[in-house]
């Protein structure tokens, strides 16, 4: 059966503004952002279902500001503040399904202060403190109205010792979460547990040759990730039993950069990293039901990730002041689920399997040609074979997919205003592919963009 997916429309409005200023030995900025959208959710492709009626509305607003001041030659301070207000409504009016009309309102208040002290020519120290306060309201029956106070304290140091550069930090994360039980049936509900965590990180960089731009680098990180309100409390998606994620990350790599001013082949930069991660309670999203909205957050008990990233940048100086830039990237990632299962048969299927939707091989080629106010871009993205479950069996297999995209833009300066006209052709070869099982991506599609900067 050949059909056209319906209910895939979107209407969106985005407004941004920024103010910038200078002060004696410092500077400040203020930014505001507003986004409003209504979109249809076309849903999964399943037998004898040709139209989905789910709708989603989003309204996001934030205002943030930053001020940085050099108090003395050795001491700098930076202060940041932000308020964010995010509203989302989801509607499922399908008479053949359970009627849903839910809305959520998240608010966040954030402030931070960072202090930098230059102890000597080779040593800098930094002490930073961040405070977040989050609330979530909803019209759901039995909702528990969570509130979260997050405090982050980081002490970091950086040393420059000849060919060596070293950085080390210790981050303290302190989370206090509470809920308000105002509805019948929530008497037994409990908030996510409070957390107090210390996570260190160490970075090393070594430049073995004085005149050649070749650097070796390595780092170790211990990362703590607390589930968000979306992960914990959103309908269908949320999982109140979700556990925090802990990661031990090891990385070894190098960068090399060489330029030939005035030559046709004017610049080449190469970056390579090999890494190994140990992740406990990895947080992932998996599809649930037939609606894009209906996903479920879950933990994978223990995951080991081994990978290699290679990025290469080339720059060419063409005639008539034309510049050509090419970036190629390749990633190999083996992300295995080593969770011990209570069911021996399930463990036999999943133990050592590649985790959901992570390909072994992926890469891209992105190029741009710029001449004066004109710019043309081309991109090729490749994602290799994957599975949608840690059980790497035929039923869970997904074929590789790739796309070609092309765009062109022109900048126009008129008095004090700047205009930019852009045109895009995405999925140039009109290919069929799925990123997530049963959710086909658009075939060849077009976009025309007009940007105005006042």
Tab-separated table of C-alpha atoms in Angstrom:
chain	number	residue	atom	x	y	z
A	1	UNK	CA	0.000	0.000	0.000
A	2	UNK	CA	1.274	3.465	-0.922
A	3	UNK	CA	-0.068	6.370	1.112
A	4	UNK	CA	0.842	9.901	2.144
A	5	UNK	CA	1.413	10.502	5.841
A	6	UNK	CA	-0.992	13.029	7.302
A	7	UNK	CA	-0.966	15.215	10.402
A	8	UNK	CA	2.703	16.088	9.869
A	9	UNK	CA	2.211	19.871	9.718
A	10	UNK	CA	4.058	22.385	11.888
A	11	UNK	CA	3.648	26.091	12.585
A	12	UNK	CA	6.477	27.733	14.509
A	13	UNK	CA	7.524	31.255	15.508
A	14	UNK	CA	10.923	32.085	17.006
A	15	UNK	CA	12.055	35.488	18.260
A	16	UNK	CA	15.473	36.328	19.710
A	17	UNK	CA	17.061	39.547	20.883
A	18	UNK	CA	20.378	40.472	22.455
A	19	UNK	CA	21.907	43.506	24.138
A	20	UNK	CA	25.644	43.921	24.656
A	21	UNK	CA	27.617	46.534	26.514
A	22	UNK	CA	31.036	47.399	27.896
A	23	UNK	CA	32.067	48.546	31.339
A	24	UNK	CA	35.391	49.571	32.797
A	25	UNK	CA	37.507	46.389	32.621
A	26	UNK	CA	34.420	44.314	31.843
A	27	UNK	CA	31.417	43.631	29.664
A	28	UNK	CA	27.779	42.506	29.963
A	29	UNK	CA	25.053	40.991	27.799
A	30	UNK	CA	21.337	40.203	28.033
A	31	UNK	CA	19.489	37.781	25.764
A	32	UNK	CA	15.793	36.947	25.414
A	33	UNK	CA	14.280	34.035	23.489
A	34	UNK	CA	10.702	33.059	22.585
A	35	UNK	CA	9.481	30.028	20.649
A	36	UNK	CA	5.881	29.049	19.942
A	37	UNK	CA	4.745	26.075	17.870
A	38	UNK	CA	1.841	23.810	17.057
A	39	UNK	CA	2.472	20.556	15.256
A	40	UNK	CA	0.830	17.344	14.281
A	41	UNK	CA	2.291	14.005	15.335
A	42	UNK	CA	2.003	11.635	12.367
A	43	UNK	CA	2.608	8.523	14.467
A	44	UNK	CA	4.013	5.139	13.525
A	45	UNK	CA	3.310	3.245	10.314
A	46	UNK	CA	1.139	0.248	11.290
A	47	UNK	CA	-1.303	-1.911	9.392
A	48	UNK	CA	-4.608	-0.284	8.403
A	49	UNK	CA	-3.904	2.991	10.248
A	50	UNK	CA	-3.478	5.827	7.774
A	51	UNK	CA	-4.016	8.895	9.912
A	52	UNK	CA	-3.046	9.943	13.450
A	53	UNK	CA	-4.762	12.879	15.140
A	54	UNK	CA	-2.394	13.700	18.011
A	55	UNK	CA	-1.331	17.348	18.361
A	56	UNK	CA	1.345	19.079	20.422
A	57	UNK	CA	1.808	22.721	21.410
A	58	UNK	CA	5.084	24.135	22.772
A	59	UNK	CA	5.835	27.595	24.167
A	60	UNK	CA	9.349	28.313	25.424
A	61	UNK	CA	10.655	31.570	26.849
A	62	UNK	CA	13.828	32.554	28.635
A	63	UNK	CA	15.764	35.671	29.550
A	64	UNK	CA	19.372	35.483	30.649
A	65	UNK	CA	22.183	37.865	31.443
A	66	UNK	CA	25.917	37.763	32.103
A	67	UNK	CA	28.418	40.226	33.568
A	68	UNK	CA	32.193	39.797	33.622
A	69	UNK	CA	34.613	42.095	35.392
A	70	UNK	CA	38.392	42.164	35.852
A	71	UNK	CA	38.692	43.323	39.460
A	72	UNK	CA	42.486	43.313	39.397
A	73	UNK	CA	45.153	42.060	37.034
A	74	UNK	CA	45.042	38.720	38.828
A	75	UNK	CA	41.349	38.356	39.696
A	76	UNK	CA	38.269	38.072	37.422
A	77	UNK	CA	34.639	37.478	38.316
A	78	UNK	CA	31.643	36.467	36.201
A	79	UNK	CA	27.976	36.485	37.252
A	80	UNK	CA	25.173	34.796	35.271
A	81	UNK	CA	21.418	34.634	35.787
A	82	UNK	CA	18.532	33.060	33.869
A	83	UNK	CA	14.783	32.533	34.064
A	84	UNK	CA	13.085	29.950	31.793
A	85	UNK	CA	9.391	29.155	31.300
A	86	UNK	CA	8.484	26.079	29.208
A	87	UNK	CA	4.886	25.060	28.454
A	88	UNK	CA	3.790	21.934	26.570
A	89	UNK	CA	0.334	20.597	25.744
A	90	UNK	CA	-0.387	17.180	24.220
A	91	UNK	CA	-3.784	16.215	22.804
A	92	UNK	CA	-4.969	12.822	21.604
A	93	UNK	CA	-8.626	13.155	20.486
A	94	UNK	CA	-8.754	9.783	18.713
A	95	UNK	CA	-12.102	8.150	19.688
A	96	UNK	CA	-10.530	4.711	19.228
A	97	UNK	CA	-7.877	5.407	21.871
A	98	UNK	CA	-7.839	6.725	25.422
A	99	UNK	CA	-8.562	10.474	25.307
A	100	UNK	CA	-5.579	12.525	26.534
A	101	UNK	CA	-5.337	16.288	26.966
A	102	UNK	CA	-2.339	17.002	29.185
A	103	UNK	CA	-0.331	20.146	29.780
A	104	UNK	CA	2.917	20.753	31.636
A	105	UNK	CA	4.575	23.961	32.825
A	106	UNK	CA	8.220	23.919	33.849
A	107	UNK	CA	9.958	26.913	35.363
A	108	UNK	CA	13.632	27.350	36.183
A	109	UNK	CA	15.515	30.017	38.093
A	110	UNK	CA	19.289	29.906	37.722
A	111	UNK	CA	22.213	31.940	39.059
A	112	UNK	CA	25.952	31.389	39.060
A	113	UNK	CA	29.135	33.126	40.088
A	114	UNK	CA	32.629	32.194	38.900
A	115	UNK	CA	35.892	33.454	40.353
A	116	UNK	CA	39.248	33.166	38.570
A	117	UNK	CA	42.530	33.835	40.339
A	118	UNK	CA	45.843	33.929	38.481
A	119	UNK	CA	48.184	32.652	41.172
A	120	UNK	CA	51.235	32.926	38.891
A	121	UNK	CA	52.150	32.961	35.220
A	122	UNK	CA	51.735	29.197	35.086
A	123	UNK	CA	48.860	28.536	37.494
A	124	UNK	CA	45.184	29.625	37.482
A	125	UNK	CA	42.520	28.661	40.010
A	126	UNK	CA	38.764	28.842	39.551
A	127	UNK	CA	35.927	28.529	42.074
A	128	UNK	CA	32.388	28.454	40.687
A	129	UNK	CA	28.962	28.060	42.267
A	130	UNK	CA	25.679	27.420	40.423
A	131	UNK	CA	22.164	27.254	41.854
A	132	UNK	CA	19.112	25.923	39.948
A	133	UNK	CA	15.537	25.886	41.221
A	134	UNK	CA	13.010	23.957	39.107
A	135	UNK	CA	9.260	23.444	39.420
A	136	UNK	CA	6.822	21.394	37.343
A	137	UNK	CA	3.025	21.793	37.247
A	138	UNK	CA	0.467	19.773	35.290
A	139	UNK	CA	-3.267	19.188	34.943
A	140	UNK	CA	-2.829	15.418	35.390
A	141	UNK	CA	-4.988	13.675	37.951
A	142	UNK	CA	-2.864	12.693	40.901
A	143	UNK	CA	0.098	14.849	39.877
A	144	UNK	CA	2.671	15.395	42.641
A	145	UNK	CA	4.088	18.860	41.674
A	146	UNK	CA	7.843	18.242	42.067
A	147	UNK	CA	10.353	20.902	43.059
A	148	UNK	CA	14.123	20.557	42.808
A	149	UNK	CA	16.941	22.670	44.239
A	150	UNK	CA	20.311	21.909	42.653
A	151	UNK	CA	23.593	23.365	43.894
A	152	UNK	CA	26.842	22.890	42.011
A	153	UNK	CA	30.234	23.826	43.442
A	154	UNK	CA	33.354	23.377	41.307
A	155	UNK	CA	36.993	23.939	42.190
A	156	UNK	CA	39.348	23.807	39.213
A	157	UNK	CA	42.981	24.538	38.456
A	158	UNK	CA	45.005	24.918	35.253
A	159	UNK	CA	48.790	24.799	34.967
A	160	UNK	CA	51.022	25.591	31.968
A	161	UNK	CA	54.445	23.976	32.373
A	162	UNK	CA	56.401	24.311	29.147
A	163	UNK	CA	55.226	21.574	26.812
A	164	UNK	CA	52.662	20.364	29.330
A	165	UNK	CA	49.187	21.736	30.057
A	166	UNK	CA	47.239	20.277	32.952
A	167	UNK	CA	43.752	20.852	34.300
A	168	UNK	CA	41.977	19.249	37.230
A	169	UNK	CA	38.577	19.850	38.785
A	170	UNK	CA	36.297	18.577	41.499
A	171	UNK	CA	32.548	19.094	41.086
A	172	UNK	CA	30.136	18.803	43.971
A	173	UNK	CA	26.486	18.200	43.040
A	174	UNK	CA	23.855	18.592	45.767
A	175	UNK	CA	20.200	17.921	44.868
A	176	UNK	CA	17.201	18.355	47.151
A	177	UNK	CA	13.897	17.209	45.632
A	178	UNK	CA	10.392	17.377	47.087
A	179	UNK	CA	6.812	16.792	45.942
A	180	UNK	CA	3.451	18.238	46.977
A	181	UNK	CA	0.665	15.691	47.536
A	182	UNK	CA	-2.556	17.666	46.972
A	183	UNK	CA	-4.679	15.060	45.162
A	184	UNK	CA	-6.311	11.855	46.420
A	185	UNK	CA	-4.301	8.803	45.568
A	186	UNK	CA	-0.904	10.466	45.962
A	187	UNK	CA	-0.476	9.736	49.664
A	188	UNK	CA	2.092	7.015	48.986
A	189	UNK	CA	3.982	8.927	46.285
A	190	UNK	CA	7.605	9.756	47.048
A	191	UNK	CA	10.036	12.172	45.446
A	192	UNK	CA	13.224	11.101	43.723
A	193	UNK	CA	15.899	10.658	46.369
A	194	UNK	CA	18.221	13.517	47.258
A	195	UNK	CA	21.776	13.277	45.984
A	196	UNK	CA	25.168	14.511	47.133
A	197	UNK	CA	27.917	13.570	44.673
A	198	UNK	CA	31.579	14.465	44.112
A	199	UNK	CA	32.906	13.932	40.575
A	200	UNK	CA	36.530	14.619	39.594
A	201	UNK	CA	38.064	15.270	36.180
A	202	UNK	CA	41.694	15.471	34.984
A	203	UNK	CA	42.945	16.759	31.605
A	204	UNK	CA	46.491	16.538	30.205
A	205	UNK	CA	47.976	17.995	27.018
A	206	UNK	CA	51.543	17.527	25.751
A	207	UNK	CA	53.253	19.293	22.834
A	208	UNK	CA	56.344	17.213	21.959
A	209	UNK	CA	57.674	19.433	19.167
A	210	UNK	CA	58.320	23.165	19.508
A	211	UNK	CA	57.560	24.253	15.936
A	212	UNK	CA	55.005	21.667	14.836
A	213	UNK	CA	51.341	21.954	15.768
A	214	UNK	CA	51.061	18.444	17.158
A	215	UNK	CA	49.455	17.858	20.557
A	216	UNK	CA	48.785	14.734	22.544
A	217	UNK	CA	45.849	14.848	24.963
A	218	UNK	CA	44.192	12.637	27.515
A	219	UNK	CA	41.483	13.001	30.121
A	220	UNK	CA	39.589	11.161	32.801
A	221	UNK	CA	36.086	12.163	33.905
A	222	UNK	CA	33.639	10.883	36.451
A	223	UNK	CA	30.189	12.102	35.350
A	224	UNK	CA	26.956	12.163	37.341
A	225	UNK	CA	23.634	12.691	35.532
A	226	UNK	CA	20.392	13.188	37.436
A	227	UNK	CA	17.161	12.348	35.552
A	228	UNK	CA	15.267	15.452	34.444
A	229	UNK	CA	11.654	16.255	35.355
A	230	UNK	CA	10.694	15.076	31.842
A	231	UNK	CA	12.396	11.737	32.488
A	232	UNK	CA	10.729	11.257	35.868
A	233	UNK	CA	7.254	12.776	35.751
A	234	UNK	CA	5.918	13.247	32.196
A	235	UNK	CA	2.947	11.063	31.325
A	236	UNK	CA	3.848	7.812	29.562
A	237	UNK	CA	7.437	9.050	29.113
A	238	UNK	CA	8.224	9.494	32.799
A	239	UNK	CA	9.514	6.791	35.092
A	240	UNK	CA	9.535	7.765	38.779
A	241	UNK	CA	11.809	4.780	39.500
A	242	UNK	CA	14.500	6.004	37.109
A	243	UNK	CA	17.964	5.979	38.703
A	244	UNK	CA	20.760	8.537	38.197
A	245	UNK	CA	23.412	7.718	35.617
A	246	UNK	CA	27.101	7.389	36.540
A	247	UNK	CA	29.909	7.367	33.969
A	248	UNK	CA	33.656	6.796	34.141
A	249	UNK	CA	35.180	8.155	30.935
A	250	UNK	CA	38.748	7.675	29.664
A	251	UNK	CA	40.075	9.370	26.519
A	252	UNK	CA	43.388	9.442	24.641
A	253	UNK	CA	43.900	11.419	21.446
A	254	UNK	CA	45.888	13.924	19.451
A	255	UNK	CA	45.425	17.020	17.302
A	256	UNK	CA	47.578	18.099	14.364
A	257	UNK	CA	47.300	21.355	12.478
A	258	UNK	CA	49.285	22.679	9.536
A	259	UNK	CA	48.749	25.738	7.355
A	260	UNK	CA	50.307	26.894	4.105
A	261	UNK	CA	49.344	30.594	3.652
A	262	UNK	CA	48.881	31.582	0.026
A	263	UNK	CA	48.892	27.989	-1.266
A	264	UNK	CA	45.996	26.215	-2.971
A	265	UNK	CA	45.899	23.638	-0.167
A	266	UNK	CA	45.975	26.193	2.621
A	267	UNK	CA	45.110	24.301	5.818
A	268	UNK	CA	44.739	20.810	7.270
A	269	UNK	CA	43.637	19.843	10.774
A	270	UNK	CA	43.311	16.316	12.104
A	271	UNK	CA	41.763	15.207	15.412
A	272	UNK	CA	41.623	11.631	16.687
A	273	UNK	CA	40.322	10.283	20.006
A	274	UNK	CA	40.004	6.765	21.386
A	275	UNK	CA	37.762	6.365	24.428
A	276	UNK	CA	36.414	3.885	26.916
A	277	UNK	CA	33.322	4.520	29.058
A	278	UNK	CA	31.832	2.541	31.920
A	279	UNK	CA	28.206	3.565	32.488
A	280	UNK	CA	25.994	2.434	35.364
A	281	UNK	CA	22.221	2.922	35.017
A	282	UNK	CA	22.494	4.421	31.533
A	283	UNK	CA	19.346	6.472	30.787
A	284	UNK	CA	17.775	5.726	27.398
A	285	UNK	CA	14.431	6.374	25.688
A	286	UNK	CA	12.584	3.548	23.978
A	287	UNK	CA	9.360	3.705	21.914
A	288	UNK	CA	6.149	2.707	23.677
A	289	UNK	CA	2.880	2.406	21.805
A	290	UNK	CA	2.096	3.982	18.462
A	291	UNK	CA	2.484	7.709	19.175
A	292	UNK	CA	5.739	9.619	18.864
A	293	UNK	CA	4.828	11.295	22.166
A	294	UNK	CA	4.593	7.947	23.928
A	295	UNK	CA	8.161	6.995	24.708
A	296	UNK	CA	9.420	5.532	27.940
A	297	UNK	CA	12.589	6.320	29.870
A	298	UNK	CA	14.460	3.380	31.347
A	299	UNK	CA	17.837	2.430	32.797
A	300	UNK	CA	20.258	-0.057	31.300
A	301	UNK	CA	22.049	-1.495	34.316
A	302	UNK	CA	25.656	-1.557	33.070
A	303	UNK	CA	27.112	-0.520	29.697
A	304	UNK	CA	30.671	-0.474	28.388
A	305	UNK	CA	31.448	1.777	25.428
A	306	UNK	CA	34.594	1.607	23.309
A	307	UNK	CA	35.008	4.001	20.437
A	308	UNK	CA	37.181	6.015	18.069
A	309	UNK	CA	36.418	9.475	16.657
A	310	UNK	CA	38.352	10.890	13.680
A	311	UNK	CA	37.737	14.405	12.345
A	312	UNK	CA	39.673	15.943	9.449
A	313	UNK	CA	39.302	19.548	8.230
A	314	UNK	CA	40.647	20.818	4.900
A	315	UNK	CA	40.737	24.363	3.527
A	316	UNK	CA	41.450	25.332	-0.084
A	317	UNK	CA	42.042	28.817	-1.550
A	318	UNK	CA	40.391	28.849	-4.994
A	319	UNK	CA	40.696	31.589	-7.623
A	320	UNK	CA	38.650	34.814	-7.349
A	321	UNK	CA	38.820	34.887	-3.512
A	322	UNK	CA	36.770	31.700	-3.255
A	323	UNK	CA	37.206	29.504	-0.182
A	324	UNK	CA	36.438	25.780	-0.012
A	325	UNK	CA	36.182	24.009	3.349
A	326	UNK	CA	35.685	20.264	3.778
A	327	UNK	CA	35.138	18.387	7.054
A	328	UNK	CA	35.043	14.605	7.236
A	329	UNK	CA	34.256	12.626	10.360
A	330	UNK	CA	34.061	8.966	11.289
A	331	UNK	CA	32.973	7.253	14.501
A	332	UNK	CA	33.299	3.642	15.518
A	333	UNK	CA	31.403	2.825	18.700
A	334	UNK	CA	30.875	-0.505	20.403
A	335	UNK	CA	28.315	0.080	23.171
A	336	UNK	CA	27.580	-3.224	24.894
A	337	UNK	CA	24.921	-4.076	27.462
A	338	UNK	CA	26.528	-6.134	30.244
A	339	UNK	CA	23.550	-6.019	32.619
A	340	UNK	CA	23.008	-9.105	34.736
A	341	UNK	CA	19.405	-10.300	34.291
A	342	UNK	CA	17.285	-12.340	36.686
A	343	UNK	CA	15.994	-14.362	33.737
A	344	UNK	CA	18.838	-16.521	32.292
A	345	UNK	CA	17.118	-16.750	28.898
A	346	UNK	CA	16.807	-12.962	28.661
A	347	UNK	CA	20.429	-12.536	29.724
A	348	UNK	CA	21.526	-14.949	27.019
A	349	UNK	CA	19.826	-12.708	24.437
A	350	UNK	CA	20.960	-9.302	25.703
A	351	UNK	CA	24.315	-9.794	27.472
A	352	UNK	CA	27.060	-8.218	25.366
A	353	UNK	CA	24.615	-6.875	22.760
A	354	UNK	CA	24.875	-3.447	21.159
A	355	UNK	CA	22.490	-1.111	23.017
A	356	UNK	CA	19.386	0.299	21.243
A	357	UNK	CA	19.864	2.587	18.235
A	358	UNK	CA	23.649	2.936	18.578
A	359	UNK	CA	25.392	2.117	15.254
A	360	UNK	CA	28.842	0.569	15.108
A	361	UNK	CA	29.841	2.871	12.232
A	362	UNK	CA	28.759	6.415	11.406
A	363	UNK	CA	30.275	9.377	9.614
A	364	UNK	CA	29.716	12.538	7.642
A	365	UNK	CA	31.180	14.768	4.956
A	366	UNK	CA	30.332	18.469	5.102
A	367	UNK	CA	31.664	21.011	2.623
A	368	UNK	CA	31.083	24.687	1.921
A	369	UNK	CA	32.151	27.087	-0.813
A	370	UNK	CA	32.115	30.795	-0.031
A	371	UNK	CA	32.664	33.690	-2.380
A	372	UNK	CA	31.803	37.161	-1.201
A	373	UNK	CA	28.258	37.159	0.154
A	374	UNK	CA	27.366	33.798	-1.410
A	375	UNK	CA	27.734	30.436	0.335
A	376	UNK	CA	26.880	26.909	-0.877
A	377	UNK	CA	26.851	23.919	1.520
A	378	UNK	CA	26.696	20.181	0.935
A	379	UNK	CA	26.427	17.441	3.562
A	380	UNK	CA	26.457	13.660	3.496
A	381	UNK	CA	25.479	11.774	6.669
A	382	UNK	CA	25.847	8.012	7.106
A	383	UNK	CA	24.514	5.877	9.981
A	384	UNK	CA	25.345	2.180	9.938
A	385	UNK	CA	23.325	-0.853	10.952
A	386	UNK	CA	21.706	-0.833	14.407
A	387	UNK	CA	19.318	-2.759	16.624
A	388	UNK	CA	16.349	-1.353	18.571
A	389	UNK	CA	17.026	-3.667	21.515
A	390	UNK	CA	20.024	-5.084	23.336
A	391	UNK	CA	18.859	-8.443	21.991
A	392	UNK	CA	20.704	-8.233	18.652
A	393	UNK	CA	18.401	-10.572	16.753
A	394	UNK	CA	16.940	-10.339	13.251
A	395	UNK	CA	13.567	-8.966	14.431
A	396	UNK	CA	15.298	-5.940	16.020
A	397	UNK	CA	17.623	-5.161	13.089
A	398	UNK	CA	17.696	-1.768	11.300
A	399	UNK	CA	19.409	-1.175	7.980
A	400	UNK	CA	21.999	1.577	7.484
A	401	UNK	CA	20.733	4.909	6.179
A	402	UNK	CA	22.324	7.988	4.619
A	403	UNK	CA	21.232	11.342	3.235
A	404	UNK	CA	22.527	14.051	0.915
A	405	UNK	CA	21.554	17.665	1.666
A	406	UNK	CA	22.280	20.861	-0.269
A	407	UNK	CA	21.798	24.521	0.661
A	408	UNK	CA	22.717	27.983	-0.624
A	409	UNK	CA	22.570	31.391	1.044
A	410	UNK	CA	23.292	35.048	0.348
A	411	UNK	CA	23.948	37.883	2.812
A	412	UNK	CA	22.545	41.325	2.009
A	413	UNK	CA	23.507	44.464	3.922
A	414	UNK	CA	20.943	47.293	3.752
A	415	UNK	CA	21.786	50.364	5.830
A	416	UNK	CA	22.124	49.058	9.412
A	417	UNK	CA	20.156	45.871	8.808
A	418	UNK	CA	21.471	42.528	7.638
A	419	UNK	CA	19.349	40.116	5.604
A	420	UNK	CA	20.089	36.486	4.823
A	421	UNK	CA	18.196	34.443	2.228
A	422	UNK	CA	18.692	30.661	2.339
A	423	UNK	CA	17.335	27.754	0.353
A	424	UNK	CA	17.657	24.062	1.258
A	425	UNK	CA	17.015	20.760	-0.467
A	426	UNK	CA	17.118	17.938	2.075
A	427	UNK	CA	17.284	14.224	1.234
A	428	UNK	CA	18.373	15.193	-2.246
A	429	UNK	CA	18.137	11.651	-3.657
A	430	UNK	CA	14.604	11.146	-2.295
A	431	UNK	CA	15.537	8.059	-0.279
A	432	UNK	CA	13.409	6.037	2.121
A	433	UNK	CA	14.901	5.607	5.577
A	434	UNK	CA	13.928	5.271	9.243
A	435	UNK	CA	15.845	6.676	12.199
A	436	UNK	CA	13.421	4.950	14.590
A	437	UNK	CA	11.515	1.797	13.664
A	438	UNK	CA	8.205	2.465	11.848
A	439	UNK	CA	8.711	6.246	11.767
A	440	UNK	CA	9.787	7.006	8.180
A	441	UNK	CA	11.655	10.266	7.637
A	442	UNK	CA	10.544	12.781	4.967
A	443	UNK	CA	11.620	12.144	1.422
A	444	UNK	CA	12.968	15.030	-0.654
A	445	UNK	CA	11.871	18.264	0.992
A	446	UNK	CA	12.550	21.966	0.546
A	447	UNK	CA	12.977	24.933	2.814
A	448	UNK	CA	13.229	28.684	2.170
A	449	UNK	CA	14.469	30.920	4.993
A	450	UNK	CA	14.623	34.710	5.338
A	451	UNK	CA	16.571	36.033	8.328
A	452	UNK	CA	16.659	39.667	9.402
A	453	UNK	CA	19.179	41.036	11.885
A	454	UNK	CA	18.468	44.562	13.112
